[in-house]
Amino acid sequence: MLRQIAALALIPFAAACASSSVPYSTTRPDTATAAPPPQNPQVTPQTSFRPARVMQMPGLDGVIGSDAGGLVRQFGTPRLDVWEGDARKLQFAGQACVLDVFLYPPAPGRTEQATWVEARRQTDGRDVDRAACVSALRR
């Protein structure tokens, strides 16, 4: 009986040692059958710059147009700081709301500035007044 249990216990180890259906080879594949490397791949650089749409709304004075440093001075350390290409999102949160501030460069090579703001409640994610959220989160 003890032998049978020991033999059954070894089955998973034996299965792990079994060979796969893909043979392992240490030799280099035949270069005649391999696909040739791409010749001068064409990468099209971005030639035109489209500036971001800038939100125009009362109560967002000091937010729209600010850089990341100015936003940190107003709201403290962001909960999130996310980069996507040349765009940046800073997220500030308090008991009253969550504020997402989107920053884009006004011109190629320039520092990102806040151009758009979204605000929502923490509890259920429903939209709240942006200006009220800014006021509630300001230090």
CSV table of N, CA and C in Angstrom, one decimal:
chain,number,residue,atom,x,y,z
A,1,MET,N,0.8,-1.2,0.0
A,1,MET,CA,0.0,0.0,0.0
A,1,MET,C,0.9,1.3,0.0
A,2,LEU,N,1.9,1.3,0.8
A,2,LEU,CA,2.8,2.4,0.9
A,2,LEU,C,3.5,2.6,-0.4
A,3,ARG,N,3.9,1.6,-1.1
A,3,ARG,CA,4.5,1.7,-2.4
A,3,ARG,C,3.5,2.3,-3.4
A,4,GLN,N,2.3,1.9,-3.4
A,4,GLN,CA,1.3,2.5,-4.3
A,4,GLN,C,1.1,4.0,-4.1
A,5,ILE,N,1.1,4.4,-2.9
A,5,ILE,CA,1.0,5.8,-2.5
A,5,ILE,C,2.2,6.6,-3.0
A,6,ALA,N,3.4,6.0,-2.8
A,6,ALA,CA,4.6,6.7,-3.2
A,6,ALA,C,4.7,6.8,-4.8
A,7,ALA,N,4.2,5.7,-5.4
A,7,ALA,CA,4.2,5.7,-6.9
A,7,ALA,C,3.2,6.8,-7.4
A,8,LEU,N,2.1,6.9,-6.8
A,8,LEU,CA,1.1,8.0,-7.2
A,8,LEU,C,1.6,9.4,-7.0
A,9,ALA,N,2.4,9.5,-5.9
A,9,ALA,CA,2.9,10.8,-5.6
A,9,ALA,C,4.0,11.3,-6.6
A,10,LEU,N,4.6,10.3,-7.3
A,10,LEU,CA,5.6,10.6,-8.3
A,10,LEU,C,5.1,11.0,-9.6
A,11,ILE,N,3.8,10.7,-9.9
A,11,ILE,CA,3.2,11.0,-11.2
A,11,ILE,C,3.3,12.4,-11.6
A,12,PRO,N,3.0,13.4,-10.8
A,12,PRO,CA,3.2,14.8,-11.2
A,12,PRO,C,4.6,15.2,-11.6
A,13,PHE,N,5.6,14.6,-10.9
A,13,PHE,CA,7.0,14.9,-11.2
A,13,PHE,C,7.3,14.3,-12.6
A,14,ALA,N,6.9,13.1,-12.8
A,14,ALA,CA,7.2,12.5,-14.1
A,14,ALA,C,6.5,13.2,-15.2
A,15,ALA,N,5.3,13.7,-15.0
A,15,ALA,CA,4.6,14.5,-16.1
A,15,ALA,C,5.3,15.8,-16.4
A,16,ALA,N,5.9,16.4,-15.4
A,16,ALA,CA,6.7,17.6,-15.6
A,16,ALA,C,7.9,17.4,-16.5
A,17,CYS,N,8.4,16.2,-16.4
A,17,CYS,CA,9.6,15.9,-17.2
A,17,CYS,C,9.3,15.4,-18.6
A,18,ALA,N,8.1,15.2,-18.9
A,18,ALA,CA,7.7,14.7,-20.3
A,18,ALA,C,8.0,15.8,-21.3
A,19,SER,N,8.3,15.4,-22.5
A,19,SER,CA,8.7,16.3,-23.5
A,19,SER,C,7.4,17.0,-24.1
A,20,SER,N,7.6,18.2,-24.6
A,20,SER,CA,6.5,18.9,-25.2
A,20,SER,C,6.4,18.5,-26.7
A,21,SER,N,5.4,18.9,-27.4
A,21,SER,CA,5.2,18.6,-28.8
A,21,SER,C,6.2,19.4,-29.7
A,22,VAL,N,6.8,20.4,-29.1
A,22,VAL,CA,7.7,21.3,-29.9
A,22,VAL,C,9.1,20.8,-29.6
A,23,PRO,N,9.8,20.3,-30.5
A,23,PRO,CA,11.2,19.8,-30.2
A,23,PRO,C,12.1,20.9,-29.9
A,24,TYR,N,13.0,20.7,-28.9
A,24,TYR,CA,14.0,21.7,-28.5
A,24,TYR,C,15.2,21.5,-29.3
A,25,SER,N,15.7,22.5,-29.8
A,25,SER,CA,16.9,22.4,-30.7
A,25,SER,C,17.9,23.5,-30.2
A,26,THR,N,19.2,23.1,-30.2
A,26,THR,CA,20.2,24.0,-29.8
A,26,THR,C,20.9,24.5,-31.1
A,27,THR,N,20.5,24.0,-32.3
A,27,THR,CA,21.1,24.5,-33.5
A,27,THR,C,20.4,25.7,-34.0
A,28,ARG,N,21.1,26.5,-34.8
A,28,ARG,CA,20.6,27.7,-35.4
A,28,ARG,C,19.6,27.3,-36.5
A,29,PRO,N,18.5,28.0,-36.7
A,29,PRO,CA,17.6,27.7,-37.8
A,29,PRO,C,18.3,28.0,-39.1
A,30,ASP,N,17.9,27.3,-40.1
A,30,ASP,CA,18.5,27.5,-41.5
A,30,ASP,C,18.2,28.9,-41.9
A,31,THR,N,19.2,29.7,-42.2
A,31,THR,CA,18.9,31.1,-42.6
A,31,THR,C,18.3,31.2,-44.0
A,32,ALA,N,18.4,30.2,-44.8
A,32,ALA,CA,17.8,30.2,-46.1
A,32,ALA,C,16.3,30.2,-46.0
A,33,THR,N,15.7,29.6,-45.0
A,33,THR,CA,14.3,29.5,-44.8
A,33,THR,C,13.7,30.6,-43.9
A,34,ALA,N,14.6,31.3,-43.2
A,34,ALA,CA,14.1,32.3,-42.3
A,34,ALA,C,13.8,33.6,-43.1
A,35,ALA,N,12.8,34.3,-42.6
A,35,ALA,CA,12.4,35.5,-43.3
A,35,ALA,C,13.5,36.6,-43.3
A,36,PRO,N,13.7,37.3,-44.3
A,36,PRO,CA,14.8,38.3,-44.3
A,36,PRO,C,14.4,39.5,-43.4
A,37,PRO,N,15.4,40.1,-42.8
A,37,PRO,CA,15.1,41.3,-42.0
A,37,PRO,C,14.5,42.4,-42.8
A,38,PRO,N,13.6,43.3,-42.2
A,38,PRO,CA,13.0,44.4,-43.0
A,38,PRO,C,14.1,45.3,-43.4
A,39,GLN,N,13.9,45.8,-44.6
A,39,GLN,CA,14.9,46.8,-45.2
A,39,GLN,C,14.3,48.2,-45.0
A,40,ASN,N,15.1,49.0,-44.3
A,40,ASN,CA,14.7,50.4,-44.1
A,40,ASN,C,13.2,50.6,-43.7
A,41,PRO,N,12.8,50.1,-42.6
A,41,PRO,CA,11.4,50.3,-42.2
A,41,PRO,C,11.0,51.8,-42.2
A,42,GLN,N,9.9,52.1,-42.8
A,42,GLN,CA,9.4,53.5,-42.9
A,42,GLN,C,8.6,53.9,-41.6
A,43,VAL,N,9.1,54.9,-40.9
A,43,VAL,CA,8.5,55.4,-39.8
A,43,VAL,C,8.1,56.9,-40.1
A,44,THR,N,6.8,57.2,-40.1
A,44,THR,CA,6.4,58.5,-40.4
A,44,THR,C,6.4,59.4,-39.2
A,45,PRO,N,7.2,60.4,-39.1
A,45,PRO,CA,7.2,61.2,-37.9
A,45,PRO,C,5.9,62.1,-38.0
A,46,GLN,N,5.5,62.5,-36.8
A,46,GLN,CA,4.3,63.4,-36.7
A,46,GLN,C,4.8,64.8,-37.2
A,47,THR,N,4.2,65.2,-38.3
A,47,THR,CA,4.6,66.5,-38.9
A,47,THR,C,3.7,67.7,-38.5
A,48,SER,N,2.5,67.4,-38.0
A,48,SER,CA,1.7,68.5,-37.6
A,48,SER,C,1.3,68.4,-36.1
A,49,PHE,N,1.3,69.5,-35.5
A,49,PHE,CA,1.0,69.6,-34.0
A,49,PHE,C,-0.4,70.1,-33.9
A,50,ARG,N,-1.3,69.4,-33.2
A,50,ARG,CA,-2.6,69.9,-32.9
A,50,ARG,C,-2.7,70.3,-31.4
A,51,PRO,N,-2.9,71.5,-31.1
A,51,PRO,CA,-3.0,71.9,-29.7
A,51,PRO,C,-4.3,71.3,-29.1
A,52,ALA,N,-4.3,71.1,-27.8
A,52,ALA,CA,-5.4,70.5,-27.1
A,52,ALA,C,-6.5,71.6,-27.0
A,53,ARG,N,-7.7,71.1,-26.9
A,53,ARG,CA,-8.8,72.0,-26.6
A,53,ARG,C,-8.8,72.5,-25.2
A,54,VAL,N,-8.9,73.8,-25.0
A,54,VAL,CA,-8.8,74.4,-23.6
A,54,VAL,C,-10.2,74.7,-23.1
A,55,MET,N,-10.4,74.1,-21.9
A,55,MET,CA,-11.7,74.3,-21.3
A,55,MET,C,-11.9,75.8,-20.8
A,56,GLN,N,-13.0,76.4,-21.1
A,56,GLN,CA,-13.4,77.7,-20.7
A,56,GLN,C,-14.6,77.6,-19.8
A,57,MET,N,-14.4,77.8,-18.5
A,57,MET,CA,-15.5,77.6,-17.5
A,57,MET,C,-15.2,78.5,-16.3
A,58,PRO,N,-16.2,79.2,-15.8
A,58,PRO,CA,-16.0,80.0,-14.6
A,58,PRO,C,-15.7,79.1,-13.4
A,59,GLY,N,-14.8,79.6,-12.5
A,59,GLY,CA,-14.5,78.9,-11.3
A,59,GLY,C,-13.3,78.0,-11.4
A,60,LEU,N,-12.7,78.0,-12.6
A,60,LEU,CA,-11.5,77.2,-12.8
A,60,LEU,C,-10.2,78.0,-12.9
A,61,ASP,N,-10.3,79.3,-12.4
A,61,ASP,CA,-9.2,80.2,-12.5
A,61,ASP,C,-8.1,79.6,-11.7
A,62,GLY,N,-6.9,79.7,-12.2
A,62,GLY,CA,-5.7,79.2,-11.5
A,62,GLY,C,-5.5,77.7,-11.7
A,63,VAL,N,-6.5,77.0,-12.3
A,63,VAL,CA,-6.3,75.6,-12.6
A,63,VAL,C,-6.0,75.5,-14.1
A,64,ILE,N,-6.9,75.9,-15.0
A,64,ILE,CA,-6.6,75.9,-16.4
A,64,ILE,C,-5.5,76.8,-16.7
A,65,GLY,N,-4.5,76.2,-17.4
A,65,GLY,CA,-3.3,77.0,-17.7
A,65,GLY,C,-2.1,76.8,-16.8
A,66,SER,N,-2.4,76.1,-15.6
A,66,SER,CA,-1.3,75.9,-14.7
A,66,SER,C,-0.5,74.7,-15.1
A,67,ASP,N,0.8,74.7,-14.7
A,67,ASP,CA,1.6,73.5,-15.0
A,67,ASP,C,1.5,72.5,-13.8
A,68,ALA,N,2.1,71.4,-13.8
A,68,ALA,CA,2.0,70.4,-12.7
A,68,ALA,C,2.5,71.0,-11.4
A,69,GLY,N,3.5,71.8,-11.4
A,69,GLY,CA,4.0,72.4,-10.1
A,69,GLY,C,2.9,73.3,-9.5
A,70,GLY,N,2.3,74.1,-10.3
A,70,GLY,CA,1.2,75.0,-9.8
A,70,GLY,C,0.1,74.2,-9.3
A,71,LEU,N,-0.3,73.1,-9.9
A,71,LEU,CA,-1.4,72.3,-9.4
A,71,LEU,C,-1.0,71.6,-8.1
A,72,VAL,N,0.2,71.2,-7.9
A,72,VAL,CA,0.6,70.5,-6.7
A,72,VAL,C,0.6,71.6,-5.5
A,73,ARG,N,1.0,72.8,-5.8
A,73,ARG,CA,0.9,73.9,-4.8
A,73,ARG,C,-0.5,74.1,-4.4
A,74,GLN,N,-1.5,74.0,-5.3
A,74,GLN,CA,-2.9,74.3,-5.0
A,74,GLN,C,-3.5,73.1,-4.2
A,75,PHE,N,-3.2,71.9,-4.7
A,75,PHE,CA,-4.0,70.7,-4.2
A,75,PHE,C,-3.2,69.7,-3.4
A,76,GLY,N,-1.9,69.9,-3.4
A,76,GLY,CA,-1.0,68.9,-2.7
A,76,GLY,C,-0.6,67.8,-3.7
A,77,THR,N,-0.1,66.7,-3.1
A,77,THR,CA,0.5,65.6,-3.9
A,77,THR,C,-0.7,64.9,-4.6
A,78,PRO,N,-0.6,64.7,-5.9
A,78,PRO,CA,-1.7,64.0,-6.6
A,78,PRO,C,-1.7,62.5,-6.2
A,79,ARG,N,-2.9,62.0,-6.3
A,79,ARG,CA,-3.1,60.6,-6.0
A,79,ARG,C,-2.6,59.7,-7.2
A,80,LEU,N,-2.8,60.2,-8.4
A,80,LEU,CA,-2.3,59.6,-9.6
A,80,LEU,C,-1.6,60.6,-10.4
A,81,ASP,N,-0.5,60.1,-11.1
A,81,ASP,CA,0.2,60.9,-12.0
A,81,ASP,C,0.5,60.0,-13.2
A,82,VAL,N,-0.2,60.2,-14.3
A,82,VAL,CA,-0.2,59.2,-15.4
A,82,VAL,C,0.2,59.9,-16.7
A,83,TRP,N,1.2,59.4,-17.4
A,83,TRP,CA,1.7,59.9,-18.6
A,83,TRP,C,1.2,59.0,-19.8
A,84,GLU,N,0.8,59.6,-20.9
A,84,GLU,CA,0.4,58.9,-22.1
A,84,GLU,C,0.9,59.7,-23.2
A,85,GLY,N,2.0,59.4,-23.8
A,85,GLY,CA,2.7,60.2,-24.8
A,85,GLY,C,3.1,61.5,-24.2
A,86,ASP,N,2.7,62.6,-24.8
A,86,ASP,CA,3.0,63.9,-24.3
A,86,ASP,C,1.9,64.5,-23.4
A,87,ALA,N,0.9,63.7,-23.1
A,87,ALA,CA,-0.2,64.1,-22.3
A,87,ALA,C,0.0,63.6,-20.9
A,88,ARG,N,-0.5,64.3,-19.9
A,88,ARG,CA,-0.4,63.9,-18.5
A,88,ARG,C,-1.7,64.1,-17.8
A,89,LYS,N,-2.0,63.2,-16.9
A,89,LYS,CA,-3.2,63.3,-16.0
A,89,LYS,C,-2.8,63.3,-14.6
A,90,LEU,N,-3.2,64.3,-13.8
A,90,LEU,CA,-3.0,64.4,-12.4
A,90,LEU,C,-4.4,64.2,-11.7
A,91,GLN,N,-4.4,63.3,-10.7
A,91,GLN,CA,-5.7,63.1,-10.0
A,91,GLN,C,-5.5,63.5,-8.6
A,92,PHE,N,-6.4,64.4,-8.1
A,92,PHE,CA,-6.4,64.9,-6.7
A,92,PHE,C,-7.8,64.4,-6.1
A,93,ALA,N,-7.7,64.0,-4.9
A,93,ALA,CA,-8.9,63.5,-4.2
A,93,ALA,C,-9.0,64.0,-2.8
A,94,GLY,N,-10.3,64.2,-2.4
A,94,GLY,CA,-10.6,64.5,-1.0
A,94,GLY,C,-11.9,63.9,-0.7
A,95,GLN,N,-12.5,64.2,0.5
A,95,GLN,CA,-13.7,63.6,0.8
A,95,GLN,C,-14.9,64.1,-0.1
A,96,ALA,N,-14.8,65.3,-0.5
A,96,ALA,CA,-15.8,65.9,-1.3
A,96,ALA,C,-15.9,65.3,-2.8
A,97,CYS,N,-14.7,65.1,-3.4
A,97,CYS,CA,-14.7,64.7,-4.8
A,97,CYS,C,-13.3,64.2,-5.2
A,98,VAL,N,-13.3,63.8,-6.5
A,98,VAL,CA,-12.1,63.4,-7.2
A,98,VAL,C,-12.0,64.3,-8.4
A,99,LEU,N,-10.8,64.9,-8.6
A,99,LEU,CA,-10.6,65.9,-9.6
A,99,LEU,C,-9.5,65.3,-10.5
A,100,ASP,N,-9.8,65.2,-11.8
A,100,ASP,CA,-8.8,64.7,-12.8
A,100,ASP,C,-8.5,66.0,-13.6
A,101,VAL,N,-7.2,66.3,-13.7
A,101,VAL,CA,-6.7,67.4,-14.5
A,101,VAL,C,-5.8,66.9,-15.6
A,102,PHE,N,-6.2,67.3,-16.8
A,102,PHE,CA,-5.5,66.8,-18.0
A,102,PHE,C,-4.6,67.9,-18.5
A,103,LEU,N,-3.3,67.6,-18.7
A,103,LEU,CA,-2.3,68.6,-19.1
A,103,LEU,C,-1.7,68.2,-20.5
A,104,TYR,N,-1.6,69.1,-21.3
A,104,TYR,CA,-1.0,68.9,-22.7
A,104,TYR,C,-0.1,70.1,-23.0
A,105,PRO,N,0.9,69.8,-23.8
A,105,PRO,CA,1.8,70.9,-24.2
A,105,PRO,C,1.1,71.9,-25.1
A,106,PRO,N,1.3,73.2,-24.9
A,106,PRO,CA,0.6,74.2,-25.8
A,106,PRO,C,1.3,74.2,-27.2
A,107,ALA,N,2.6,73.8,-27.2
A,107,ALA,CA,3.3,73.8,-28.5
A,107,ALA,C,4.4,72.7,-28.4
A,108,PRO,N,4.9,72.1,-29.5
A,108,PRO,CA,5.9,71.1,-29.4
A,108,PRO,C,7.1,71.5,-28.5
A,109,GLY,N,7.5,70.7,-27.6
A,109,GLY,CA,8.7,70.9,-26.8
A,109,GLY,C,8.4,71.8,-25.6
A,110,ARG,N,7.2,72.3,-25.4
A,110,ARG,CA,6.8,73.2,-24.3
A,110,ARG,C,6.3,72.3,-23.1
A,111,THR,N,6.3,72.9,-21.9
A,111,THR,CA,5.8,72.3,-20.7
A,111,THR,C,4.3,72.1,-20.7
A,112,GLU,N,3.9,71.0,-20.3
A,112,GLU,CA,2.4,70.7,-20.3
A,112,GLU,C,1.7,71.7,-19.4
A,113,GLN,N,0.5,72.0,-19.8
A,113,GLN,CA,-0.4,72.9,-19.0
A,113,GLN,C,-1.8,72.3,-18.9
A,114,ALA,N,-2.5,72.6,-17.8
A,114,ALA,CA,-3.8,72.1,-17.6
A,114,ALA,C,-4.7,72.7,-18.7
A,115,THR,N,-5.4,71.8,-19.4
A,115,THR,CA,-6.4,72.2,-20.4
A,115,THR,C,-7.8,71.8,-20.2
A,116,TRP,N,-8.0,70.7,-19.3
A,116,TRP,CA,-9.3,70.1,-19.1
A,116,TRP,C,-9.4,69.6,-17.7
A,117,VAL,N,-10.6,69.6,-17.2
A,117,VAL,CA,-10.8,69.2,-15.8
A,117,VAL,C,-12.1,68.3,-15.8
A,118,GLU,N,-12.1,67.2,-15.1
A,118,GLU,CA,-13.3,66.4,-14.8
A,118,GLU,C,-13.4,66.2,-13.3
A,119,ALA,N,-14.6,66.2,-12.8
A,119,ALA,CA,-14.8,66.0,-11.3
A,119,ALA,C,-16.0,65.1,-11.1
A,120,ARG,N,-15.8,64.2,-10.0
A,120,ARG,CA,-16.8,63.2,-9.7
A,120,ARG,C,-16.8,63.0,-8.2
A,121,ARG,N,-17.9,62.4,-7.7
A,121,ARG,CA,-17.9,61.9,-6.3
A,121,ARG,C,-17.1,60.7,-6.1
A,122,GLN,N,-16.5,60.5,-5.0
A,122,GLN,CA,-15.8,59.3,-4.7
A,122,GLN,C,-16.7,58.1,-4.5
A,123,THR,N,-17.9,58.4,-3.9
A,123,THR,CA,-18.7,57.3,-3.5
A,123,THR,C,-19.3,56.5,-4.7
A,124,ASP,N,-19.8,57.2,-5.7
A,124,ASP,CA,-20.4,56.5,-6.8
A,124,ASP,C,-20.0,57.0,-8.2
A,125,GLY,N,-19.0,57.9,-8.3
A,125,GLY,CA,-18.5,58.3,-9.6
A,125,GLY,C,-19.3,59.2,-10.4
A,126,ARG,N,-20.4,59.7,-9.8
A,126,ARG,CA,-21.3,60.6,-10.5
A,126,ARG,C,-20.6,62.0,-10.6
A,127,ASP,N,-20.9,62.6,-11.8
A,127,ASP,CA,-20.3,63.9,-12.0
A,127,ASP,C,-20.7,64.9,-11.0
A,128,VAL,N,-19.8,65.8,-10.6
A,128,VAL,CA,-20.1,66.9,-9.7
A,128,VAL,C,-19.6,68.2,-10.4
A,129,ASP,N,-20.1,69.3,-9.9
A,129,ASP,CA,-19.6,70.6,-10.4
A,129,ASP,C,-18.1,70.8,-10.3
A,130,ARG,N,-17.5,71.1,-11.4
A,130,ARG,CA,-16.0,71.1,-11.4
A,130,ARG,C,-15.5,72.3,-10.5
A,131,ALA,N,-16.1,73.4,-10.6
A,131,ALA,CA,-15.7,74.6,-9.8
A,131,ALA,C,-15.8,74.3,-8.3
A,132,ALA,N,-16.9,73.7,-7.9
A,132,ALA,CA,-17.1,73.3,-6.5
A,132,ALA,C,-16.1,72.3,-6.0
A,133,CYS,N,-15.8,71.4,-6.9
A,133,CYS,CA,-14.7,70.4,-6.5
A,133,CYS,C,-13.4,71.1,-6.3
A,134,VAL,N,-13.0,72.0,-7.3
A,134,VAL,CA,-11.8,72.7,-7.2
A,134,VAL,C,-11.7,73.5,-5.8
A,135,SER,N,-12.8,74.2,-5.5
A,135,SER,CA,-12.9,74.9,-4.3
A,135,SER,C,-12.7,74.0,-3.0
A,136,ALA,N,-13.4,72.9,-3.1
A,136,ALA,CA,-13.3,72.0,-1.9
A,136,ALA,C,-11.9,71.4,-1.7
A,137,LEU,N,-11.2,71.2,-2.8
A,137,LEU,CA,-9.9,70.5,-2.7
A,137,LEU,C,-8.7,71.5,-2.5
A,138,ARG,N,-8.9,72.8,-2.8
A,138,ARG,CA,-7.8,73.7,-2.6
A,138,ARG,C,-7.4,73.8,-1.2
A,139,ARG,N,-6.1,73.9,-1.0
A,139,ARG,CA,-5.5,74.0,0.4
A,139,ARG,C,-5.6,75.5,0.9
